CSV table of C-alpha atoms and ligand atoms in Angstrom, one decimal:
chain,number,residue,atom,x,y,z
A,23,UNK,CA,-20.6,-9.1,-13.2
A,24,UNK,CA,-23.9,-7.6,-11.5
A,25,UNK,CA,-23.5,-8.3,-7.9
A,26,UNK,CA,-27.0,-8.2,-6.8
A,27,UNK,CA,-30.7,-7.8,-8.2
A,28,UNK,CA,-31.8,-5.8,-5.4
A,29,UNK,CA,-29.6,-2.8,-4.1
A,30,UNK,CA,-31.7,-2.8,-1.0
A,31,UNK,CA,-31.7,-6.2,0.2
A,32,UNK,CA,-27.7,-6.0,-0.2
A,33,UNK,CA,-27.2,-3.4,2.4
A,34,UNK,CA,-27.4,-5.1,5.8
A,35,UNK,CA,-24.3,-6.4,4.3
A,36,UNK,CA,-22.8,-2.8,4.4
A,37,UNK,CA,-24.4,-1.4,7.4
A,38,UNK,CA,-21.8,-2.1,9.7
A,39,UNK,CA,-19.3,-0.4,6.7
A,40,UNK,CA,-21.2,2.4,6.4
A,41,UNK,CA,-21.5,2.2,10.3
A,42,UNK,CA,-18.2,2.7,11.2
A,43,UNK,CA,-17.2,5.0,8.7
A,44,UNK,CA,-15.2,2.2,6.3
A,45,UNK,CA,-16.7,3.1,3.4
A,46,UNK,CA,-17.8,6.3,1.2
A,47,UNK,CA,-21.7,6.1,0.5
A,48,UNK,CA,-21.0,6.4,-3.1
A,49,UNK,CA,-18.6,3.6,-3.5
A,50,UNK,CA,-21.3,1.2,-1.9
A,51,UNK,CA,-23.9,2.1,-3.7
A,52,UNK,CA,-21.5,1.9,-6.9
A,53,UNK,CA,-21.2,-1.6,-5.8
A,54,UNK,CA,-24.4,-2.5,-5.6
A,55,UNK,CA,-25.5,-0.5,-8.4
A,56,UNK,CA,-28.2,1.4,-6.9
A,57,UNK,CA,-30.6,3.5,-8.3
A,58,UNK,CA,-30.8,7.4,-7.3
A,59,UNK,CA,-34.2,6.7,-5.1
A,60,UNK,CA,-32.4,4.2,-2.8
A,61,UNK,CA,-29.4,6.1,-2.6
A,62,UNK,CA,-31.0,7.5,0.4
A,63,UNK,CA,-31.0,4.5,2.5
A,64,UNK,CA,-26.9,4.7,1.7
A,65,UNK,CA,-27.1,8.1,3.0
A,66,UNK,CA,-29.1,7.7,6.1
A,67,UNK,CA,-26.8,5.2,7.2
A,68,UNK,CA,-23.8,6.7,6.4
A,69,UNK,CA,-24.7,9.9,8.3
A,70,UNK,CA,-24.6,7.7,11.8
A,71,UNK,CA,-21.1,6.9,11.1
A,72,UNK,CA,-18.3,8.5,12.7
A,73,UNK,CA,-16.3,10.8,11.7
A,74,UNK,CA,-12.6,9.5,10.5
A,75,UNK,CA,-13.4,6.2,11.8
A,76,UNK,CA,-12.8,3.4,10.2
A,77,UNK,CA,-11.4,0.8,12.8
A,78,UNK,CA,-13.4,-2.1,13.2
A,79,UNK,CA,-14.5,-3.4,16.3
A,80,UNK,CA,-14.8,-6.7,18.0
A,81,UNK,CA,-18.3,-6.9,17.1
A,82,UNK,CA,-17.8,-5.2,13.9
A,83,UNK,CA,-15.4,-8.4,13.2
A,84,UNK,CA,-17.8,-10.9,13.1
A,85,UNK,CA,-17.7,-13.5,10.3
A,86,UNK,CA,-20.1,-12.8,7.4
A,87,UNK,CA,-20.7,-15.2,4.7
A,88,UNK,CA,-22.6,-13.7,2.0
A,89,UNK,CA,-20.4,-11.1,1.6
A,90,UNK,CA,-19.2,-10.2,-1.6
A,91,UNK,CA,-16.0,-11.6,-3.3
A,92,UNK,CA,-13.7,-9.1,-2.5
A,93,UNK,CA,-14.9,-9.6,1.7
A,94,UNK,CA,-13.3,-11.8,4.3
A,95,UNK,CA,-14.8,-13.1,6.7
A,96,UNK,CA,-14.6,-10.0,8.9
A,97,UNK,CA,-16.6,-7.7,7.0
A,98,UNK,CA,-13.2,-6.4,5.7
A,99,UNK,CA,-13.7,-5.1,1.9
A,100,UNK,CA,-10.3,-5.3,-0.5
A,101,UNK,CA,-10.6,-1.8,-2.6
A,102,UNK,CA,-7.1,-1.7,-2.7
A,103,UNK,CA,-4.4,-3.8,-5.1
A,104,UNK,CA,-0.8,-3.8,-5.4
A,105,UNK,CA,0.8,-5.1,-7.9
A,106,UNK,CA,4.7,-6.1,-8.1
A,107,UNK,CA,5.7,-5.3,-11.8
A,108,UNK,CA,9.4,-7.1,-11.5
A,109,UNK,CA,11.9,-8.5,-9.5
A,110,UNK,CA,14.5,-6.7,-10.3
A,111,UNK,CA,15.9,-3.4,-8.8
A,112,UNK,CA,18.2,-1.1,-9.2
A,113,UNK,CA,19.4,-0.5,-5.9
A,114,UNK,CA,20.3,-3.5,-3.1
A,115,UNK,CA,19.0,-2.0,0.4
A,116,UNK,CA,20.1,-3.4,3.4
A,117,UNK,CA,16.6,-4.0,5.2
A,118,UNK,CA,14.7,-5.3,1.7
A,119,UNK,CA,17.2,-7.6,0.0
A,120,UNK,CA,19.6,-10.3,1.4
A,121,UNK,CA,23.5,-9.4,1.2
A,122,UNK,CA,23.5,-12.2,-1.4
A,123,UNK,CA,21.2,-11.0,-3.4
A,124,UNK,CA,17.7,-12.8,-4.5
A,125,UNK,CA,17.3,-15.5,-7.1
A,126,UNK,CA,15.3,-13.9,-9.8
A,127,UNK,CA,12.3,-15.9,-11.1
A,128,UNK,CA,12.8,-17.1,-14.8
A,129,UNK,CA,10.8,-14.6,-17.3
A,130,UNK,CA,8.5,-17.4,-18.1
A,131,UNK,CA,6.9,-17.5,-14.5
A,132,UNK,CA,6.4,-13.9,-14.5
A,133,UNK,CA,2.5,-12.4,-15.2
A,134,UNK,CA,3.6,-10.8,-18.8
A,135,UNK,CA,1.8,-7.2,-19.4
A,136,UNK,CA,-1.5,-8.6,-20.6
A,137,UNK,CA,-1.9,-11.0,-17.4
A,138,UNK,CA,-1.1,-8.4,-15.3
A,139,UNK,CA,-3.5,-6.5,-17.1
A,140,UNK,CA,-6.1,-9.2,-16.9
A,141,UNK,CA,-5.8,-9.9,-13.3
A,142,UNK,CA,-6.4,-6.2,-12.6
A,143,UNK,CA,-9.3,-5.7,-14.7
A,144,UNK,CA,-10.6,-8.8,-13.0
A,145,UNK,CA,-9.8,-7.3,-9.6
A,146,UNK,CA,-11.4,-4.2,-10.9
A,147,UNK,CA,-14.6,-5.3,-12.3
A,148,UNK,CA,-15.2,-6.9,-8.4
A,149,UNK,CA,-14.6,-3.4,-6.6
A,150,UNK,CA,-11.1,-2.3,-6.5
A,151,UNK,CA,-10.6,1.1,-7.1
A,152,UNK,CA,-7.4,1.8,-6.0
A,153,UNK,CA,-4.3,-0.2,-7.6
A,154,UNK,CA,-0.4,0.5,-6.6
A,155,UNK,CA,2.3,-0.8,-8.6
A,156,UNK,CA,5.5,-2.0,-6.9
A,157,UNK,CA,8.0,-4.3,-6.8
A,158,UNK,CA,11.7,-4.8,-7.4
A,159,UNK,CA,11.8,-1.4,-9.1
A,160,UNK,CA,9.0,-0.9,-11.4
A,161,UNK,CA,10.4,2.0,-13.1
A,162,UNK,CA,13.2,-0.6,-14.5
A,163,UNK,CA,10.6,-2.0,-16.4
A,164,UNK,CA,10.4,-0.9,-20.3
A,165,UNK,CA,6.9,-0.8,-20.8
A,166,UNK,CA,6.0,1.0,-17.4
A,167,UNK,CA,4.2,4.0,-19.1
A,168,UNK,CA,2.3,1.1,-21.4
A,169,UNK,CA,1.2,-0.5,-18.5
A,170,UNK,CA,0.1,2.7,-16.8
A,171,UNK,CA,-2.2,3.7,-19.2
A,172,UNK,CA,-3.4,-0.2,-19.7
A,173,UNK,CA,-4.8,0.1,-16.1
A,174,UNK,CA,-6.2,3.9,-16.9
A,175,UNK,CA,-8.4,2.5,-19.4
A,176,UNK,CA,-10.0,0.4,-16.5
A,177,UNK,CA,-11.8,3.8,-14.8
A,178,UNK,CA,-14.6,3.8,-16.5
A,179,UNK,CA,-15.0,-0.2,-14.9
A,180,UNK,CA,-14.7,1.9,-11.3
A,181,UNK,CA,-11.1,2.8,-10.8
A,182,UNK,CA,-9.8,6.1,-9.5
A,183,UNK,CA,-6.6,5.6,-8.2
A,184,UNK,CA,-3.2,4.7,-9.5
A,185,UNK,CA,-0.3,5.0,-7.6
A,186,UNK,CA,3.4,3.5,-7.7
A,187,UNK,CA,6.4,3.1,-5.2
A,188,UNK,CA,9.3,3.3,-6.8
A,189,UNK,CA,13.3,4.0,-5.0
A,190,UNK,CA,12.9,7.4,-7.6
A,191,UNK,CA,16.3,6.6,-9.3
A,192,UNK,CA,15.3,6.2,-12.4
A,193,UNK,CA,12.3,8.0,-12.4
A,194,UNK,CA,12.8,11.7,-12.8
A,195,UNK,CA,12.5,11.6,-16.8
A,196,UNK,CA,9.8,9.4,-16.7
A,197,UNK,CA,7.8,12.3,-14.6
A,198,UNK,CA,5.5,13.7,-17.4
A,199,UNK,CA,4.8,10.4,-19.7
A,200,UNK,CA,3.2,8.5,-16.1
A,201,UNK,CA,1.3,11.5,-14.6
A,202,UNK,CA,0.2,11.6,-19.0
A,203,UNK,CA,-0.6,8.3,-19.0
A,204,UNK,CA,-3.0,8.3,-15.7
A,205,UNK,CA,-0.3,8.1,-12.6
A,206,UNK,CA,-2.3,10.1,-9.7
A,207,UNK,CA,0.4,9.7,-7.2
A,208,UNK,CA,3.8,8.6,-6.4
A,209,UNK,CA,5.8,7.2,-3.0
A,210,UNK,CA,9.6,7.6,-3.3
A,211,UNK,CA,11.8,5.7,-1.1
A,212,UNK,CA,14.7,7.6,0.2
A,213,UNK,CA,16.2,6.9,3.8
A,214,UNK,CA,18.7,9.1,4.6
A,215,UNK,CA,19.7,12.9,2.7
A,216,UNK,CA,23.2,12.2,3.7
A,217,UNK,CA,24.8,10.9,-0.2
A,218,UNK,CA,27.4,8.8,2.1
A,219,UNK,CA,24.8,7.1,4.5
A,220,UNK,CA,22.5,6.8,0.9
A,221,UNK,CA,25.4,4.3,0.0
A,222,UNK,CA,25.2,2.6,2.6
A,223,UNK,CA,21.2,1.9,3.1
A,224,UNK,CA,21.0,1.1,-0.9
A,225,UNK,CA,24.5,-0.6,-1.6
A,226,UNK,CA,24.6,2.1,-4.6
A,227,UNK,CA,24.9,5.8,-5.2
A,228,UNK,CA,22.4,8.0,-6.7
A,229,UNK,CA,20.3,10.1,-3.7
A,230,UNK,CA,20.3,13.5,-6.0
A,231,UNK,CA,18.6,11.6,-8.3
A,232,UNK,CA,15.5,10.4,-6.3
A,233,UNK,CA,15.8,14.1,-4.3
A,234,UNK,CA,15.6,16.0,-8.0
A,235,UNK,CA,12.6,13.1,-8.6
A,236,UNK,CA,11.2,14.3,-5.9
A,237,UNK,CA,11.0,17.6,-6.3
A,238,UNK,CA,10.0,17.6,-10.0
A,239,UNK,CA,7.0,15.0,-8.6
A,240,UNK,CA,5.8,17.9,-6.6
A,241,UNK,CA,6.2,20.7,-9.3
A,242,UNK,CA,4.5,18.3,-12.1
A,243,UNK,CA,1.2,18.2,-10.2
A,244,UNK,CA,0.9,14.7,-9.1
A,245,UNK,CA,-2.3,14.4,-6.4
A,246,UNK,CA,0.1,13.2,-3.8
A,247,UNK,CA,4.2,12.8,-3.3
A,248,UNK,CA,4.7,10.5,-0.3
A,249,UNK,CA,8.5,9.7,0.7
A,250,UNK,CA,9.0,6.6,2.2
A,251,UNK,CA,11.7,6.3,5.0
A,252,UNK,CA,12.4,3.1,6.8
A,253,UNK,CA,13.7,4.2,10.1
A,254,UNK,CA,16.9,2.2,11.6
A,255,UNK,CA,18.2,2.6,15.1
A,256,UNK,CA,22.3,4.1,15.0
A,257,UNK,CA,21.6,4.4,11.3
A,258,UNK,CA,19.1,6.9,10.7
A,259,UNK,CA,16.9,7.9,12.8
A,260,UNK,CA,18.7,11.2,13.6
A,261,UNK,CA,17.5,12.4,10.4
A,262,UNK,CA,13.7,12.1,11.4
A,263,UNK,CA,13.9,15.7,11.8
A,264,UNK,CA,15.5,16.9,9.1
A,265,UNK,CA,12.8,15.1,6.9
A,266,UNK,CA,10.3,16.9,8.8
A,267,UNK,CA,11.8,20.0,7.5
A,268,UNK,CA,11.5,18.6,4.0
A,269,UNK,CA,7.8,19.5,4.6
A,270,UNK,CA,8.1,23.0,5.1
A,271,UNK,CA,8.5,24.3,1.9
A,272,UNK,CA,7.4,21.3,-0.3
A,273,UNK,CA,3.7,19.9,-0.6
A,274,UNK,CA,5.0,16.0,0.2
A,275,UNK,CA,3.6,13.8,3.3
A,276,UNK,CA,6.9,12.2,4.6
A,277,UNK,CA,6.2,8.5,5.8
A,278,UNK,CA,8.1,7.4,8.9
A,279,UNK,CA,7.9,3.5,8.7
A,280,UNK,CA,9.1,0.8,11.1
A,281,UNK,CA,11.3,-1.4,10.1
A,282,UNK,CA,9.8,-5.0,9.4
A,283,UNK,CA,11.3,-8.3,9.8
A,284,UNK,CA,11.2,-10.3,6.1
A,285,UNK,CA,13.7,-13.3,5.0
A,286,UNK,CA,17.4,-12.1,4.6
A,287,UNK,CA,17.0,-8.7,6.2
A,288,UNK,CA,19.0,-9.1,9.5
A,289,UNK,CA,16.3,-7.5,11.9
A,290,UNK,CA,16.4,-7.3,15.1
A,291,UNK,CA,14.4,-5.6,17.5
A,292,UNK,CA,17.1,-3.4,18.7
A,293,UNK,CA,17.1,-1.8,15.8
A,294,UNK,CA,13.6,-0.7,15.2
A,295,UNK,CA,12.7,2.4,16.2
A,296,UNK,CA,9.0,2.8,17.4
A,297,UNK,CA,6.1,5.3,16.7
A,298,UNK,CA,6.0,6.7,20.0
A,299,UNK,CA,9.8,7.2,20.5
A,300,UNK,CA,9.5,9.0,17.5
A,301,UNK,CA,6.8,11.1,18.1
A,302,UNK,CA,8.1,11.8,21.5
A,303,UNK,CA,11.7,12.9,20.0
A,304,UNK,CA,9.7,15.4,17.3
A,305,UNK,CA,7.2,16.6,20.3
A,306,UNK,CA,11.1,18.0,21.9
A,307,UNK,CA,12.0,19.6,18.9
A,308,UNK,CA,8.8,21.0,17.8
A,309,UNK,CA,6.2,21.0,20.9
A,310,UNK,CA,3.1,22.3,21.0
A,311,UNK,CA,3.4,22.8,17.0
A,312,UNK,CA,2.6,19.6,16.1
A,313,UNK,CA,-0.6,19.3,14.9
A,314,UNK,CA,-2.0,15.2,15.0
A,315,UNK,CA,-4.8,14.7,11.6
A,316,UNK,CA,-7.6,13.0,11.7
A,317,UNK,CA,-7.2,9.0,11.0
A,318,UNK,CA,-8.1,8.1,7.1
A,319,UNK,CA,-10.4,5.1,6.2
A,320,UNK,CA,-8.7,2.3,6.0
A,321,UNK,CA,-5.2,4.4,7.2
A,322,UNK,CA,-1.6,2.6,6.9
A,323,UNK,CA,-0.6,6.3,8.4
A,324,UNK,CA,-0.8,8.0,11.4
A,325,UNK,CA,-0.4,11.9,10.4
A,326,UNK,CA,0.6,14.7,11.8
A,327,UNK,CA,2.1,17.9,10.7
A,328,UNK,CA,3.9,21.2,11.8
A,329,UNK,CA,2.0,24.0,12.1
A,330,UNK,CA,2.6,26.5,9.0
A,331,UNK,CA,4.6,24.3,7.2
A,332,UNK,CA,2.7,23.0,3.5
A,333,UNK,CA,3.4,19.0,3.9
A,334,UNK,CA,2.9,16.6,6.6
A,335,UNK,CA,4.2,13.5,7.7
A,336,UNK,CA,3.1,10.6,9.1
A,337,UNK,CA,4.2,7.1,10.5
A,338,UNK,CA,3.4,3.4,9.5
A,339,UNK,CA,3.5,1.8,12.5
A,340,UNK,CA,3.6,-2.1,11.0
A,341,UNK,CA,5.3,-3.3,14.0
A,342,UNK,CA,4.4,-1.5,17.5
A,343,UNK,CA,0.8,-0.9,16.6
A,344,UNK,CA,-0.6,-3.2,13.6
A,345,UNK,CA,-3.8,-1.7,11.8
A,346,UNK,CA,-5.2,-5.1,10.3
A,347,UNK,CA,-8.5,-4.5,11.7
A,348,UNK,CA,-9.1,-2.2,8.5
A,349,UNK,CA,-7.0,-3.4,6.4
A,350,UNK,CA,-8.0,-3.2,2.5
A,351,UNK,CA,-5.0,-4.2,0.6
A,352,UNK,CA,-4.5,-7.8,-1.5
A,353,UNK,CA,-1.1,-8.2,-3.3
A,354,UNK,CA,-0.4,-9.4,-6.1
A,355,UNK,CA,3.3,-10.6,-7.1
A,356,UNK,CA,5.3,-10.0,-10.3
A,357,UNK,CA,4.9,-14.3,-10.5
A,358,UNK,CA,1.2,-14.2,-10.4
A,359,UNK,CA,0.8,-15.3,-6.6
A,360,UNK,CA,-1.5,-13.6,-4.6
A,361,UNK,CA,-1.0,-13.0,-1.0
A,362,UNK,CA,-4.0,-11.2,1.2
A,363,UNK,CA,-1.7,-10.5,3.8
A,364,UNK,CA,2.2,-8.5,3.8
A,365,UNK,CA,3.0,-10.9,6.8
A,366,UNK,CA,0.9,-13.9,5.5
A,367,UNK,CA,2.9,-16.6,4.4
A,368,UNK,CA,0.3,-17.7,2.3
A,369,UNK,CA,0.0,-17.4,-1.5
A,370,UNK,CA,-3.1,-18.6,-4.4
A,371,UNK,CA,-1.0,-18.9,-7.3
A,372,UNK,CA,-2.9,-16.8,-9.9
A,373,UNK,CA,-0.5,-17.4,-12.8
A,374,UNK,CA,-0.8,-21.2,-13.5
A,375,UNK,CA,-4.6,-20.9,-13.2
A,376,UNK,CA,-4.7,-18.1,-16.2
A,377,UNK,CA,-2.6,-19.9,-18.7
A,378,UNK,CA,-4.0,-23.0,-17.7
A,379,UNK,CA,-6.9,-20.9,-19.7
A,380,UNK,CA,-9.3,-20.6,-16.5
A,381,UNK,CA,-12.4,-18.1,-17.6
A,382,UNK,CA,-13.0,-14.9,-15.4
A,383,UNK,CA,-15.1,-16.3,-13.0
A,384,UNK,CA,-12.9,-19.1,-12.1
A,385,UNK,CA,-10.0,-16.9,-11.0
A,386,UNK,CA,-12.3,-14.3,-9.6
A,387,UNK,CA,-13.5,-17.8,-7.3
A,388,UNK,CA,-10.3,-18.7,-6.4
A,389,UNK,CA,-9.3,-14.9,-5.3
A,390,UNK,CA,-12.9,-14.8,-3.3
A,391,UNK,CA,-11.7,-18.0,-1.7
A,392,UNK,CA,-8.0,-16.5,-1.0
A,393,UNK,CA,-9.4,-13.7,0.9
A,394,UNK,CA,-12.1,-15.3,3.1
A,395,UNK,CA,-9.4,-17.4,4.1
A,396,UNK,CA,-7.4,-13.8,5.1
A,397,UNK,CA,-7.0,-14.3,8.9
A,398,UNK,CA,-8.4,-11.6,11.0
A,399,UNK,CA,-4.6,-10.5,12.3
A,400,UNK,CA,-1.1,-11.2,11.7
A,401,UNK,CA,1.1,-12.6,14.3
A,402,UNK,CA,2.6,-9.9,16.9
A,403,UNK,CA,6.4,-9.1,16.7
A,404,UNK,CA,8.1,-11.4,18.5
A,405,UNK,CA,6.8,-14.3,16.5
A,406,UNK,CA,6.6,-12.4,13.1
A,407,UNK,CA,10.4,-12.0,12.9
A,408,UNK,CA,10.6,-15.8,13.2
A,409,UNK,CA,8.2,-16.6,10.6
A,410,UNK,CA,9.4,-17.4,7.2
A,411,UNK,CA,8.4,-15.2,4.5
A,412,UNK,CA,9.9,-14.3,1.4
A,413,UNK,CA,11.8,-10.9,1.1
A,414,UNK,CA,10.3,-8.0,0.6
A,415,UNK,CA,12.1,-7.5,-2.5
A,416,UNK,CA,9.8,-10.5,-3.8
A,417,UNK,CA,6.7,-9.1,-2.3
A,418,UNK,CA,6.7,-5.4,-3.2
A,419,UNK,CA,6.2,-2.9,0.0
B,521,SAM,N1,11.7,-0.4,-5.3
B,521,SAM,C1,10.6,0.4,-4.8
B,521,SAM,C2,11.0,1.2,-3.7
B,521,SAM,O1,12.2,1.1,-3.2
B,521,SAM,O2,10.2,2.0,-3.2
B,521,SAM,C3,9.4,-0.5,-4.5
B,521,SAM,C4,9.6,-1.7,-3.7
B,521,SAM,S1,10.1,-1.5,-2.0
B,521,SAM,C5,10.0,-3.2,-1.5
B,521,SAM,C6,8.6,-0.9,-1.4
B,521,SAM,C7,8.7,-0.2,0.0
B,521,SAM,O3,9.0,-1.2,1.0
B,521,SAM,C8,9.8,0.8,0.1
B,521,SAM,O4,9.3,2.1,0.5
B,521,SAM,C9,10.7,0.3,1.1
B,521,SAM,O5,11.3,1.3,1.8
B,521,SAM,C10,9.8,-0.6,1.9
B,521,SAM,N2,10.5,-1.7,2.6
B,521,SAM,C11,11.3,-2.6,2.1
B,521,SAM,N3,11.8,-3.4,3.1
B,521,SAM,C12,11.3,-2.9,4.3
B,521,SAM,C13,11.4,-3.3,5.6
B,521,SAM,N4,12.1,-4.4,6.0
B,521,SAM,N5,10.7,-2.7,6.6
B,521,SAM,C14,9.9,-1.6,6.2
B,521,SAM,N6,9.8,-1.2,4.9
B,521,SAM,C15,10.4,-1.8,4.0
C-alpha cells in the first residue's frame, strides 16, 4: 500500500521522530517512499536530533491524527511485532504460569502457520521491521524453522529483524537450521546457574541444556545472544553477579528484568527486586568499572557493562521505571488477539476477522484502530498487580 503521494508533505508528520532521535532517517524515508533528492530534508532534520535519544516528551506526546496506521495517537510508531507461536511450553516457571497450570486454547482457535504468516506480512507491508517470536515455547513447535524462513521471505517488503525468545531447552539442535533459515538473534531465558534452584524456578530440570544453547548461540554467529533473567527477592538475586561474569568471556548482553505482576503468578512487591538496588549491589562489587551505554531508540534496556569484559548486561526496568513513552512493540497472540500493550487488558481479535475472509485492508483498519486506541501509559505498580490480565504464558514476554 503507498502511504503517501508526496514524500515531502508527509514529513511534519515525522519531524518530531526524527527530532528526538526515534527514528533512523532511512527507515522514514523508506516509509514514505522518498525519492534520493528529498532525502535531504530526512537528513537535515535528523541531524538536529539528539544523540541516543529517543524518549518522548510531554510535548512530543501530543495526539496526531493523520498519522499513519501503525501511529497512536502519541506520535508513537509500532516497528516492532511479537508474535506468540503456541501455548504450550515445556517448562512451568513459577513467575509465568499458575501452579495449576493454564487451559490451553483448542487448536482450532489458534492463528495456523499461514495466518500467522498473513498477519505479519500485513504488519509488515505497514512498517514493521522487526518481528520476535514468543510464546509458550516456540521451539516446541514442529514447523518453527518453516515458519522462520516464511517471515524471511518478507525482507524484501522492509523487514530486517527476526528474533525469538525461547527457555533454550530444546533449542540447541535447532541452532544452525533457524540462524539458516533467517533467525538474526536469540533471548534465552535462564534464571538461576544453580541445576537445583533451575528446578525450582521452572518446575523441570534441564539448565545444561539452555547453558550448552547458549553457548553454541554465541559460537554459531547469531547478531545478538541476550539471556533473560527474571530477578526474585530470597530466590535469585544473589546470582546477579555471577551472571555478570557470564559476560566476560562470552559475546552475550545479560538482561536483568523485574519481576511483573500477571494472573496466577503470586507477586508481591516484596519480592521484586528493583533497578537501582541492583545497580547499587554491582557498583560494590565492581566500582568504578562499570561502564553505563548509551540509551537505544526505542530501549526496553538500560545497559551497562564491565570494563574489559566482551558482553554487557542490562536491566528491563518494567516495574520501578516504565519506558512507555517510546514504546514500539504490538503483540500478537498464538489465538489471533492483538494487544498494543504487555499490561493492557485490551485485545482486537485478529483471528475471527481473517477467517471471517476480511480483505487486507480491513484488518490492517481494525489494527490502525487498535493502536490509536493504545493509551499513552500503563497503570503504575500498585494498581497493575491488581489488574486482571491473562498470564504471561498466554501473552508471550
Ligand atoms: N518460553 C519462552 C521463554 O521462556 O523465554 C518465551 C515465553 S516467556 C513468557 C518470555 C519471557 O517472559 C521470558 O524471558 C520470561 O522470563 C519472561 N517472563 C515471564 N513471566 C515474567 C514475569 N512475571 N516477570 C518478568 N518477566 C517474565
Amino acid at each position: 500500500m503507498r502511504l503517501n503521494r508526496n514524500p515531502v508533505r508527509q514529513l511534519p508528520i515525522y519531524r518530531r521522530h526524527l527530532l528526538a532521535g526515534a527514528y533512523e532517517t532511512t527507515s522514514v524515508a523508506r516509509r514514505l517512499q522518498c525519492l534520493p533528492s528529498q532525502l535531504a530534508a530526512c537528513r537535515e532534520l535528523s541531524s538536529k536530533a539528539e544523540p541516543a535519544q529517543s524518549r518522548l516528551s510531554d510535548e512530543y506526546a501530543q495526539p496526531q491524527t493523520n498519522a499513519p496506521v501503525l501511529s497512536d495517537m502519541f506520535g508513537r510508531f509500532h516497528n516492532y511485532l511479537r508474535i506468540s507461536v503456541t501455548e504450550r511450553c515445556n517448562l512451568r516457571c513459577q513467575y509465568c504460569m499458575p501452579a495449576e497450570g493454564i487451559e490451553l486454547s483448542p487448536n482450532s482457535h489458534l492463528l495456523t502457520t499461514e495466518e500467522i504468516l498473513r498477519v505479519a506480512r500485513i504488519f509488515v507491508a505497514q512498517g514493521v521491521d522487526k518481528i520476535r517470536l514468543t510464546g509458550g515455547e516456540p521451539t516446541v513447535r514442529k514447523d518453527i524453522v518453516e515458519l522462520v524462513r516464511g517471515l524471511n521471505s518478507l525482507r524484501p517488503l522492509g523487514l530486517k529483524h527476526i528474533a525469538m525468545t525461547t527457555n533454550g531447552i530444546a533449542l540447541r539442535r535447532k541452532l544452525p537450521l533457524l540462524r539458516e533459515a533467517g533467525m538474526n538473534g536469540l533471548n534465552i531465558s535462564l534464571d538461576t546457574r544453580d541445576p537445583r534452584k533451575f528446578e525450582a524456578f521452572t518446575r523441570r530440570k534441564g539448565s545444561d541444556h539452555v547453558l550448552r544453547a547458549i553457548a553454541d548461540a554465541c559460537a554459531l554467529g547469531y547478531d545478538f545472544v541476550k539471556v533473560n533473567v527474571v530477578v526474585m527477592r530470597g530466590q535469585n538475586d544473589d546470582e546477579v553477579p555471577a551472571f555478570v561474569e557470564m559476560t566476560h568471556d562470552d559475546p552475550v548482553d545479560v538482561r536483568f528484568i523485574e519481576y511483573m505482576p500477571f494472573d496466577g503468578n503470586q507477586w508481591g512487591r516484596k519480592k521484586l527486586v528493583g533497578y537501582y538496588e541492583m545497580i547499587d549491589r554491582l557498583k560494590l562489587v565492581y566500582g568504578d568499572s562499570i561502564v553505563q551505554l548509551p540509551l537505544e531508540p526505542n530501549h526496553t534496556a538500560k545497559g551497562y557493562k564491565i570494563d574489559g569484559y566482551r558482553g554487557q548486561f542490562g536491566f528491563i526496568t518494567s516495574m520501578t521505571k516504565s519506558f512507555c513513552s517510546s514504546c514500539n512493540r504490538v503483540r500478537v497472540m498464538a489465538d489471533g488477539n492483538l494487544k498494543v500493550c504487555l499490561f493492557g487488558n485490551t485485545e482486537v481479535g485478529l483471528r475471527d476477522l481473517i477467517r471471517a475472509g476480511a480483505s487486507d485492508a480491513e484488518v490492517v483498519d481494525t489494527i490502525s484502530q487498535a493502536i490509536k486506541r493504545k493509551k499513552r501509559a500503563h497503570a503504575g505498580l500498585d494498581i497493575l498487580s491488581q489488574l486482571p490480565n491473562r498470564p504471561m504464558i498466554k501473552i508471550g514476554g
